[in-house]
Short mmCIF file of C-alpha atoms in Angstrom, two decimals:
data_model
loop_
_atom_site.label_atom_id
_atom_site.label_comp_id
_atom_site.label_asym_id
_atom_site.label_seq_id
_atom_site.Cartn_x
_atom_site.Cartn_y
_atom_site.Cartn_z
CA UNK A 1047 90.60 151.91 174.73
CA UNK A 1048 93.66 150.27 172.73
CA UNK A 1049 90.63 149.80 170.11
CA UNK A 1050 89.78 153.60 169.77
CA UNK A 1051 93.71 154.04 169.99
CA UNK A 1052 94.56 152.17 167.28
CA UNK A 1053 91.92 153.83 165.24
CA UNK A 1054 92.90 157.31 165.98
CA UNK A 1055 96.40 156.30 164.77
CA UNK A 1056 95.21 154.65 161.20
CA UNK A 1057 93.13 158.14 160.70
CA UNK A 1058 95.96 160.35 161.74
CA UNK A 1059 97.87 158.47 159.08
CA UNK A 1060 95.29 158.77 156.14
CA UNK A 1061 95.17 162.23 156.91
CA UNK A 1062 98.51 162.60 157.22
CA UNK A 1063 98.93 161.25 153.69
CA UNK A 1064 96.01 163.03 152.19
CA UNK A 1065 97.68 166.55 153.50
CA UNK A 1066 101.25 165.78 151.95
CA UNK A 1067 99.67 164.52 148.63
CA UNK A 1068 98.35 167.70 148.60
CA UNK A 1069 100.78 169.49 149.62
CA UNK A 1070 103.33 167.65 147.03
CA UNK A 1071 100.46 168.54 144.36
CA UNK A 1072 101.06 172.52 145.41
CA UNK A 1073 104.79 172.68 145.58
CA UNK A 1074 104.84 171.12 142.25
CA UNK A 1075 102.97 173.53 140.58
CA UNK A 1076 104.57 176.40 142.88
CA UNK A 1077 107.86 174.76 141.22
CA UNK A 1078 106.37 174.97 137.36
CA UNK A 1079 105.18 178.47 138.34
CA UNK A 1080 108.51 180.02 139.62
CA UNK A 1081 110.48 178.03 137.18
CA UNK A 1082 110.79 181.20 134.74
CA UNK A 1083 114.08 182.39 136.38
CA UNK A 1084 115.66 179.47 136.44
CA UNK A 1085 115.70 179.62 132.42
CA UNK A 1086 116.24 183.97 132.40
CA UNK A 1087 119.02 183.06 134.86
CA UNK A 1088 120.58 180.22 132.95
CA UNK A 1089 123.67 180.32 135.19
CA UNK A 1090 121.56 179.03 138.50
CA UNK A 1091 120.58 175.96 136.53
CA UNK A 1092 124.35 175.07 134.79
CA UNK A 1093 125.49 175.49 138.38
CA UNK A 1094 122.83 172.71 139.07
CA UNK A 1095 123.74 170.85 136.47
CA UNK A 1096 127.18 170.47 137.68
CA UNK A 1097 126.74 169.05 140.63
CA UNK A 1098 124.32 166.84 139.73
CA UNK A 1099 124.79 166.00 136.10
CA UNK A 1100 128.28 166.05 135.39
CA UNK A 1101 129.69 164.90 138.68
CA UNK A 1102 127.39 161.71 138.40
CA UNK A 1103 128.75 161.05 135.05
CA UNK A 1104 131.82 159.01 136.72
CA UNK A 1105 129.15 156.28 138.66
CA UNK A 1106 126.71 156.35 135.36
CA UNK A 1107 129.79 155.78 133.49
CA UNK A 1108 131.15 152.69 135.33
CA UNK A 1109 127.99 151.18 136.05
CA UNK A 1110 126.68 151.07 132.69
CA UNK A 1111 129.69 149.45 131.56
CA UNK A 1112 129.90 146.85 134.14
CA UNK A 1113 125.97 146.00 133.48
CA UNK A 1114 126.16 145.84 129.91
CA UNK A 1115 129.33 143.56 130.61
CA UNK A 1116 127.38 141.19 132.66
CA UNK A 1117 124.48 140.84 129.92
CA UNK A 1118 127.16 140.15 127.52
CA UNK A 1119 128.32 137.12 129.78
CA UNK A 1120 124.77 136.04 130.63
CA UNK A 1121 123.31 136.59 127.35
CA UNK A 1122 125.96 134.74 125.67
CA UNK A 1123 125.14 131.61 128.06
CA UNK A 1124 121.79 131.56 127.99
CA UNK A 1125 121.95 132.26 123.70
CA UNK A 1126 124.53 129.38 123.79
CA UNK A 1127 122.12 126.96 124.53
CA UNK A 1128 119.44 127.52 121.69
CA UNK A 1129 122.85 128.41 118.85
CA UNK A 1130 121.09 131.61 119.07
CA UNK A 1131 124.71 133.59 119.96
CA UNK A 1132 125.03 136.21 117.43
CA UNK A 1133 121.40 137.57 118.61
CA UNK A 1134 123.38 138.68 121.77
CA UNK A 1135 124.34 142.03 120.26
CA UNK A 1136 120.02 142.67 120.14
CA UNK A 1137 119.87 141.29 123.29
CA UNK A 1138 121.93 143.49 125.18
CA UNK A 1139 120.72 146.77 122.81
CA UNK A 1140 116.99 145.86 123.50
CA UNK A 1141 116.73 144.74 127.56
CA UNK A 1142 119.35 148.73 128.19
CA UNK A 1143 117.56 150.94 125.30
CA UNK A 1144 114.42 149.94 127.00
CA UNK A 1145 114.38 148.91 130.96
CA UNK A 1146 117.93 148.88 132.37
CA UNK A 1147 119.09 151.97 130.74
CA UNK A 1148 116.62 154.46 132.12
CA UNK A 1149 115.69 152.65 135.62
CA UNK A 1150 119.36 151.92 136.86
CA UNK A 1151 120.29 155.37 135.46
CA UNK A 1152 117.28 156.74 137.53
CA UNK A 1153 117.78 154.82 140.99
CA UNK A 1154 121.85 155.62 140.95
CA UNK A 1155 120.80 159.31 140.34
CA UNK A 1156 118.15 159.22 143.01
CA UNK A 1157 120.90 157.57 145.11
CA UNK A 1158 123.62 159.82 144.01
CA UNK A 1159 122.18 163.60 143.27
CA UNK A 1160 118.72 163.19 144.78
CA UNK A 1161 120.05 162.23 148.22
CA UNK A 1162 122.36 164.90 148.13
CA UNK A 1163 119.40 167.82 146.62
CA UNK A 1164 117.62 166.87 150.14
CA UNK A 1165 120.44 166.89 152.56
CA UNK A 1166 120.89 170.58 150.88
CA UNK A 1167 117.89 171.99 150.98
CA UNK A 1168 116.64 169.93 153.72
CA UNK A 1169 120.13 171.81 155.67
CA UNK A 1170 119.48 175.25 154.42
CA UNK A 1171 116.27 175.04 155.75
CA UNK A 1172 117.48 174.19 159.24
CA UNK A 1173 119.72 176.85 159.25
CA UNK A 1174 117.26 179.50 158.69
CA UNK A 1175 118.65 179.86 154.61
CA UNK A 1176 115.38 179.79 153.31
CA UNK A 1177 113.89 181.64 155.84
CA UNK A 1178 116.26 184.54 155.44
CA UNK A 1179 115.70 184.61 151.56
CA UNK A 1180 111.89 185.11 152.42
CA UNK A 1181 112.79 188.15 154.84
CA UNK A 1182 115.00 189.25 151.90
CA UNK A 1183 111.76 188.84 149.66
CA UNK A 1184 113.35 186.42 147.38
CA UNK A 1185 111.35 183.45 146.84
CA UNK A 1186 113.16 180.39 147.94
CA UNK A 1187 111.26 178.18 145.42
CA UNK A 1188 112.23 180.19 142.25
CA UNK A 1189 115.47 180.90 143.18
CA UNK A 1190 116.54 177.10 145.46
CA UNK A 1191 113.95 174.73 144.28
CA UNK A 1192 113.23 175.27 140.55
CA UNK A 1193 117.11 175.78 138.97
CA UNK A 1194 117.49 172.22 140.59
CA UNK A 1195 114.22 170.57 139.32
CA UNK A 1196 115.40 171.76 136.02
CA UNK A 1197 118.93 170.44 136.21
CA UNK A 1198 117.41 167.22 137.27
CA UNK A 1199 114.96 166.97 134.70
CA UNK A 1200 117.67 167.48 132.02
CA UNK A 1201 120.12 165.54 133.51
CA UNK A 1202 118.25 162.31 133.74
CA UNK A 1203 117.56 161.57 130.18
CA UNK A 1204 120.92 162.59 129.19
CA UNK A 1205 122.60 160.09 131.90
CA UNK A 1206 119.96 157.34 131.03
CA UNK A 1207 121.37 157.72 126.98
CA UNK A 1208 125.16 157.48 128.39
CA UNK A 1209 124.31 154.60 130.56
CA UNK A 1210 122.85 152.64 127.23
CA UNK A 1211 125.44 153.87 125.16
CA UNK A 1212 128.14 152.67 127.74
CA UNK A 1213 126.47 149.35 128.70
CA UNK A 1214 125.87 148.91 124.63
CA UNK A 1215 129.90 149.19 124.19
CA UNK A 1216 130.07 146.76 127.54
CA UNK A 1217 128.30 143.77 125.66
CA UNK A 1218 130.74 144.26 122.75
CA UNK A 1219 134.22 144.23 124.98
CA UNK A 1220 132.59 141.11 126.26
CA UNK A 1221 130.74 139.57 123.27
CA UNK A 1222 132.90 140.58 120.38
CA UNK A 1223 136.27 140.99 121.53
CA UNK A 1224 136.81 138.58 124.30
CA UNK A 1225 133.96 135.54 123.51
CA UNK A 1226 134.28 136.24 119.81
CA UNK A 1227 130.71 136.38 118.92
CA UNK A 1228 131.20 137.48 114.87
CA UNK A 1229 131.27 141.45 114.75
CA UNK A 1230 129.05 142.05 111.67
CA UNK A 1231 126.00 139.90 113.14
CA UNK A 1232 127.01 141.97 116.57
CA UNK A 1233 125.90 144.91 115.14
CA UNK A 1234 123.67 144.12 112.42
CA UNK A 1235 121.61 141.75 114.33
CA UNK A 1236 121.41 145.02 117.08
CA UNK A 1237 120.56 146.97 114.18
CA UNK A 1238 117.42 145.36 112.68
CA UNK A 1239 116.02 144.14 116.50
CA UNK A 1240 115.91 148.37 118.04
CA UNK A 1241 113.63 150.42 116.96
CA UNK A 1242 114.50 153.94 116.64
CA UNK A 1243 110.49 155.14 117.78
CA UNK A 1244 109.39 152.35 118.87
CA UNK A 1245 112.38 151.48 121.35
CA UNK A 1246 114.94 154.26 121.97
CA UNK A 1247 112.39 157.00 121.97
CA UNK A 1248 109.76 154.99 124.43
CA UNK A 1249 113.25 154.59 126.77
CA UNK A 1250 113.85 158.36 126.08
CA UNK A 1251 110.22 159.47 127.50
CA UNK A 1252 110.60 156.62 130.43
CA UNK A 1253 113.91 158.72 131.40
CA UNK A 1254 112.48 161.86 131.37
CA UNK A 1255 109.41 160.92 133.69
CA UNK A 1256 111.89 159.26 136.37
CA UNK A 1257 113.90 162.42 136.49
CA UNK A 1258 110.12 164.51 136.93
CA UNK A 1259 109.81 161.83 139.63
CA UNK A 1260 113.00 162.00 141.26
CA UNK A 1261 113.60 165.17 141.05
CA UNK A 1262 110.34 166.55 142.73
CA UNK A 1263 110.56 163.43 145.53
CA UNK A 1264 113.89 164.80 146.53
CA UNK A 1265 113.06 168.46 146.41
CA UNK A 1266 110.28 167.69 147.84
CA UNK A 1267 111.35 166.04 150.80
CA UNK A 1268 114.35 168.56 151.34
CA UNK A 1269 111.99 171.16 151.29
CA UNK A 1270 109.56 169.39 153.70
CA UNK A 1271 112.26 168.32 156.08
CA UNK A 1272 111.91 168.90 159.86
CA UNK A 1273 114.61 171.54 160.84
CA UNK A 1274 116.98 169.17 162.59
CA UNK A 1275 119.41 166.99 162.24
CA UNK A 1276 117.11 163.80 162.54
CA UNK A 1277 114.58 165.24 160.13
CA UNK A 1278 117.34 165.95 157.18
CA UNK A 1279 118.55 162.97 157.47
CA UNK A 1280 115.27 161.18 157.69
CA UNK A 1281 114.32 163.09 154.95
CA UNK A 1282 117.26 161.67 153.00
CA UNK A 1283 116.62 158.09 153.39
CA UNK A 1284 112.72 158.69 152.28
CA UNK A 1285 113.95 160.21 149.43
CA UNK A 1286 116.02 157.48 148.33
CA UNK A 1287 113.64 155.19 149.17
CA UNK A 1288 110.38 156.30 147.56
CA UNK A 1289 112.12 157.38 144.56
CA UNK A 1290 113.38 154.11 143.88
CA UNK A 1291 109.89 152.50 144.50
CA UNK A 1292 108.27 155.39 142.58
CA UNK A 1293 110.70 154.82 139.58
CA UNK A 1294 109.97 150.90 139.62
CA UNK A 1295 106.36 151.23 139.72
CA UNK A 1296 106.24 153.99 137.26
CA UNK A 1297 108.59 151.39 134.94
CA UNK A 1298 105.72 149.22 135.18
CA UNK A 1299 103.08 151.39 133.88
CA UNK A 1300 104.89 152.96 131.26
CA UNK A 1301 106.16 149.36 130.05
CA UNK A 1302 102.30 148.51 129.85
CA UNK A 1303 101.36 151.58 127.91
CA UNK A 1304 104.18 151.49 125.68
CA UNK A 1305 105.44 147.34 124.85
CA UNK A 1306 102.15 145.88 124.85
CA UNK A 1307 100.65 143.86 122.81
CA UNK A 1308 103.55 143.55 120.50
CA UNK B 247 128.38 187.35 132.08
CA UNK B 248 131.85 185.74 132.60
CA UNK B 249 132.19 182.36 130.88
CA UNK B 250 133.45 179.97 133.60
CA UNK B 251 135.06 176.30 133.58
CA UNK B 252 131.61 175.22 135.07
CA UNK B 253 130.28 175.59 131.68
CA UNK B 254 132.71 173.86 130.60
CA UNK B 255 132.01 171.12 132.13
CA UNK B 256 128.56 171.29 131.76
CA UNK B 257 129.37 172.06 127.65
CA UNK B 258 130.78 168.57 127.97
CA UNK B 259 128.12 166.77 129.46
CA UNK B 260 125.13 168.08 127.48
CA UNK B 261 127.57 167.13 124.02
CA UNK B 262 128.04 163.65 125.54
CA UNK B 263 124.70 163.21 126.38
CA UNK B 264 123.12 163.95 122.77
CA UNK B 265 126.47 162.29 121.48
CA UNK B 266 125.27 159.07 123.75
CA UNK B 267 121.92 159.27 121.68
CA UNK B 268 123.71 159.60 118.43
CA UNK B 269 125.42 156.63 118.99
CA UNK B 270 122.34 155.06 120.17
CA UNK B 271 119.69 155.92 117.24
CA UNK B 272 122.73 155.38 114.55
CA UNK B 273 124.94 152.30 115.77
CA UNK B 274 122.15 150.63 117.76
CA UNK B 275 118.98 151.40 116.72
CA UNK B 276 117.77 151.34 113.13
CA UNK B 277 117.63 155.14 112.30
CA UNK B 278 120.06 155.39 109.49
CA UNK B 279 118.49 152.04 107.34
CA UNK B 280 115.39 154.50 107.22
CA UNK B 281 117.61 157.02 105.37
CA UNK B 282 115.75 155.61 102.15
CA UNK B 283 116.11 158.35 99.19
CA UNK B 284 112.29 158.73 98.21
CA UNK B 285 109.68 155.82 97.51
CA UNK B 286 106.84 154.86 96.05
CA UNK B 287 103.81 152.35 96.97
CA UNK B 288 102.74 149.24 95.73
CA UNK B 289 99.81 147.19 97.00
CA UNK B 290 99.89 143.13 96.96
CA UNK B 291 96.73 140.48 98.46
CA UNK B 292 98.17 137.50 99.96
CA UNK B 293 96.06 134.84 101.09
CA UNK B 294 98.42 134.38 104.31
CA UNK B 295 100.87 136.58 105.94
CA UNK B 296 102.69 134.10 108.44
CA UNK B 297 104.64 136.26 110.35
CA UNK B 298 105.00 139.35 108.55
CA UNK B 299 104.88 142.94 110.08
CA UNK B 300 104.97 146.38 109.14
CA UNK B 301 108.42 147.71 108.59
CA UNK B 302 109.72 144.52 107.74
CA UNK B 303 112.27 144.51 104.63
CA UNK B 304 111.62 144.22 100.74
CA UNK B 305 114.15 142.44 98.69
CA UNK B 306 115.13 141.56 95.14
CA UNK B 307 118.05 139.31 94.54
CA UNK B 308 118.72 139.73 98.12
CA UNK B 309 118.67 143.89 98.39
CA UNK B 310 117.27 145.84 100.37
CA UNK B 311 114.95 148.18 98.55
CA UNK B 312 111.91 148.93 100.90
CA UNK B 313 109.79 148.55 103.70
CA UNK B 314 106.61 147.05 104.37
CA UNK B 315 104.01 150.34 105.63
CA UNK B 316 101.20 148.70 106.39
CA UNK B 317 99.37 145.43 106.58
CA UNK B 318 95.45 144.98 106.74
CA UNK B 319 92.46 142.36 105.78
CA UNK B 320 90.98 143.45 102.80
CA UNK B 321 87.36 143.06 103.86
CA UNK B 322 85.91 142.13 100.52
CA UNK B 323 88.30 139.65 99.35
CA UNK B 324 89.07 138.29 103.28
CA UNK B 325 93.02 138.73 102.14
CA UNK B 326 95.74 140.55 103.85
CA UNK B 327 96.42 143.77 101.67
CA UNK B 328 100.26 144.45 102.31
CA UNK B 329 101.62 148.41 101.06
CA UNK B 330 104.98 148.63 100.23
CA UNK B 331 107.41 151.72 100.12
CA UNK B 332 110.03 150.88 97.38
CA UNK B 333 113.01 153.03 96.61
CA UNK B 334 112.08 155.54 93.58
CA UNK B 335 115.70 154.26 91.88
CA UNK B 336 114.24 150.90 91.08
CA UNK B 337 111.26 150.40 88.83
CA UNK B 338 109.50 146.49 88.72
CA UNK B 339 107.70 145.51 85.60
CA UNK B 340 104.50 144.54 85.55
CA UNK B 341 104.27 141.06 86.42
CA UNK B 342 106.81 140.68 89.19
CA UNK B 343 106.16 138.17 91.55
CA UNK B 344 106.17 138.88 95.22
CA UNK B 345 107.00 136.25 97.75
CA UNK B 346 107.37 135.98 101.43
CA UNK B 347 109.70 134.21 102.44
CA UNK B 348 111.74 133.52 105.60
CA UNK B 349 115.40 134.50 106.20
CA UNK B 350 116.70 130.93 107.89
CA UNK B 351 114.77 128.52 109.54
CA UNK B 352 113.54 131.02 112.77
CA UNK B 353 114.52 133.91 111.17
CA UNK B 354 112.05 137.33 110.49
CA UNK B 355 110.06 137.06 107.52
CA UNK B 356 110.09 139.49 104.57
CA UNK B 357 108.99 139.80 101.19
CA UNK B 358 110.82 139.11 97.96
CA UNK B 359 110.58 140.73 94.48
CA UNK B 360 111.29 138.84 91.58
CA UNK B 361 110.73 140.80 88.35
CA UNK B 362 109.09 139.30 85.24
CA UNK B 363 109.96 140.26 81.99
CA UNK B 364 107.05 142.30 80.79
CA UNK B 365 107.98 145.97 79.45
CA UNK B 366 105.39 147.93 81.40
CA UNK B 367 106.49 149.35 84.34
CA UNK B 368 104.64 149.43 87.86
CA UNK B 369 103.80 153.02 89.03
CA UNK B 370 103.03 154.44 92.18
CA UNK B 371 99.75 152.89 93.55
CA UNK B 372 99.83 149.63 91.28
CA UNK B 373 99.08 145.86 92.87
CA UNK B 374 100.82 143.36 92.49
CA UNK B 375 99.22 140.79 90.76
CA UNK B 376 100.94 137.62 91.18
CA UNK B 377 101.80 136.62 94.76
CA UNK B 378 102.74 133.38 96.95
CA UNK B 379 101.85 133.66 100.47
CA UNK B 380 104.13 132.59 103.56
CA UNK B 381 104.48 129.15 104.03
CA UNK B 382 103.05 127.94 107.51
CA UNK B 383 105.32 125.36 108.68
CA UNK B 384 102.29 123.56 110.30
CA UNK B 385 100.88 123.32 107.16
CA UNK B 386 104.22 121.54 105.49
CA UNK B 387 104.68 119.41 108.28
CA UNK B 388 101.12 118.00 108.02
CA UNK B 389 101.10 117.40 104.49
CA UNK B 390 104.37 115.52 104.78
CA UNK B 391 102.92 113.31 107.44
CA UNK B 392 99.72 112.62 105.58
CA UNK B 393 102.00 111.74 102.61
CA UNK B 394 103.70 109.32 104.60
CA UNK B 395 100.75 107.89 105.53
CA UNK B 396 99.45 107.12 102.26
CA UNK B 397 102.43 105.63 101.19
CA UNK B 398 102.40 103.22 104.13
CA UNK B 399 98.79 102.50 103.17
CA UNK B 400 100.00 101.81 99.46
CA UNK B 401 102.74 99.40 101.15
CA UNK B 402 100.31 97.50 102.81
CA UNK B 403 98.05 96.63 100.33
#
């Protein structure tokens, strides 16, 4: 009996999974379908943009700094040993342009905006927000769902560049100013190991596929979210969590595609 | 519509954004060495390439003037045929030498123009004829030990 139990359980699961694959598949599309009005109606989308874009500029800000701080320190030690010091300025361009810019920009925006897109949707669909906008005969996707995805998708990219740019200006407060690694082999050494295609536009398209990823997760789940106050913030934890996972994985198989062999 | 300090805001971040990437293709990455006026190509065969790749730098007397484009085995001659872009501002005369040569002891390879004194200029599409390939430090580190040994040898007898 336990046997059969068990059994039932594993193929609710699978089913389970199958159904919200699908049903991710179908708001997604519903999402690229509706999203006309979020560009006819720019305003919906800058209002987006706001709150998650610009008020996660403060935590991209810091943390890129502190990071590219830390490689500074590290680099230097490890470079120390080999006499290989002024290559710390490539060092530190290379390992944020492509990896810790765009993946630590994603995860603290799935962390910081993501969270919060679920909690909000996830709430306005508890109290009956969304509901009312269908009695009203105003589609909840193109006018809730979409402005958001859009905001994401534009903020991402833009946060992961900052975050670089930041943690690129981190290694130099550290390296150049208070080691004293020589400035012109800082820069020029930074210059002639990054790649403008090969490097900062690969990290560009990685940062634009996490915020697709994160973006939709969060929506996603906000929209999916069980009307109660369990459910939303059930929903908020999943989104953090599969987002991050999502974002790592997907860093793996972009990395593959895009660094190997070289 | 009524312009309102959320746009600001948002002005600010999109600027600082694509000012972020700026910084990063100018100041980091190598966008604005590629800002080479307009070029023209030169082929050169060398029996060995070491560790040369495309994009690396051409110099003469120690200035950059192009890039490497593209590096393949010539299938006839079983050489690696290298195509340069040089800057149009500087002209080579005919029998130039072309080197490759190594920037430091573990530093990136590149290759080296030193011009002959012939009055014929190359143009667009010429090989060069005389080249000296990349020197394998295997190679020189095996020939000095098999000189050593012969002297020993000598020694002995």
């Amino acid at each position: 009996m336990t046997i059969v139990e068990h059994l039932r359980s594993l193929g609710h699961r699978i089913v389970n999974a199958v159904w919200r694959i699908g049903y991710t598949s179908r708001f997604f599309l519903l999402i690229l379908l509706y999203s006309g009005i979020s560009f006819r109606r720019f305003h919906l989308t800058i209002k987006e943009l706001f709150s998650s874009g610009v008020m996660s500029l403060i935590i991209i800000l810091v943390a890129g700094l502190f990071v590219g701080m830390v490689l500074g320190l590290q680099g230097y030690e490890t470079l120390k040993r080999y006499g290989a010091e002024s290559a710390l300025g490539s060092l530190v361009a290379l390992s944020l342009v492509r990896e810790l810019g765009p993946v630590l920009a994603a995860l603290l925006f799935a962390s910081r905006a993501g969270s919060a897109m679920t909690a909000e949707i996830g709430l306005m669909k508890a109290t009956e927000q969304i509901s009312a906008m269908e009695m009203m005969a105003i589609n909840p996707i193109a006018r809730v769902v979409a402005p958001r995805f859009w905001a994401g998708v534009i903020s991402v990219p833009l946060l992961s560049a900052l975050f670089s740019a930041m943690g690129v200006f981190g290694g130099y407060v550290v390296g150049v100013v208070l080691i004293g690694v020589d400035q012109g082999s800082f820069w020029s050494q930074m210059q002639a190991g990054v790649d403008f295609q090969h490097d900062i536009v690969n990290g560009i398209i990685k940062s634009f596929v996490f915020g697709v990823a994160v973006t939709a997760i969060a929506l996603f789940e906000g929209y999916d979210a069980p009307p109660t106050a369990e459910g939303v913030s059930g929903a908020t934890t999943r989104t953090v969590v599969e987002s991050s996972l999502t974002i790592l994985f997907l860093d793996f198989i972009l990395t593959a595609f895009m660094f190997q062999g070289e | 519509m009524k312009r309102t300090t959320l746009d600001l805001w948002v002005g600010i971040f999109v600027v600082a954004g694509l000012a972020a990437l700026a910084v990063l293709a100018l100041k980091v990455g190598n966008l604005s060495t590629y800002s080479m006026s307009e070029t023209y190509q030169l082929q050169a065969h060398f029996s060995n390439i070491g560790g040369l790749k495309s994009q690396a730098s051409i110099k003469s007397s120690g200035v950059l003037i192009g890039r490497v484009a593209q590096i393949s085995l010539d299938p006839e001659r079983y050489e690696a045929k290298v195509t340069m872009n040089i800057d149009k501002r500087y002209q080579f005369p005919k029998d130039t030498f072309a080197n490759i040569l190594t920037s430091g002891l573990l530093g990136e390879q590149y290759i080296g123009l030193i011009p002959g004194g012939d009055e014929e200029f190359l143009k667009a599409g010429d090989e060069i004829k005389k080249t000296q390939s990349a020197v394998v430090l295997e190679d020189l580190i095996s020939r000095f030990l098999y000189s050593k040994a012969e002297d020993s040898k000598q020694l002995n007898k």
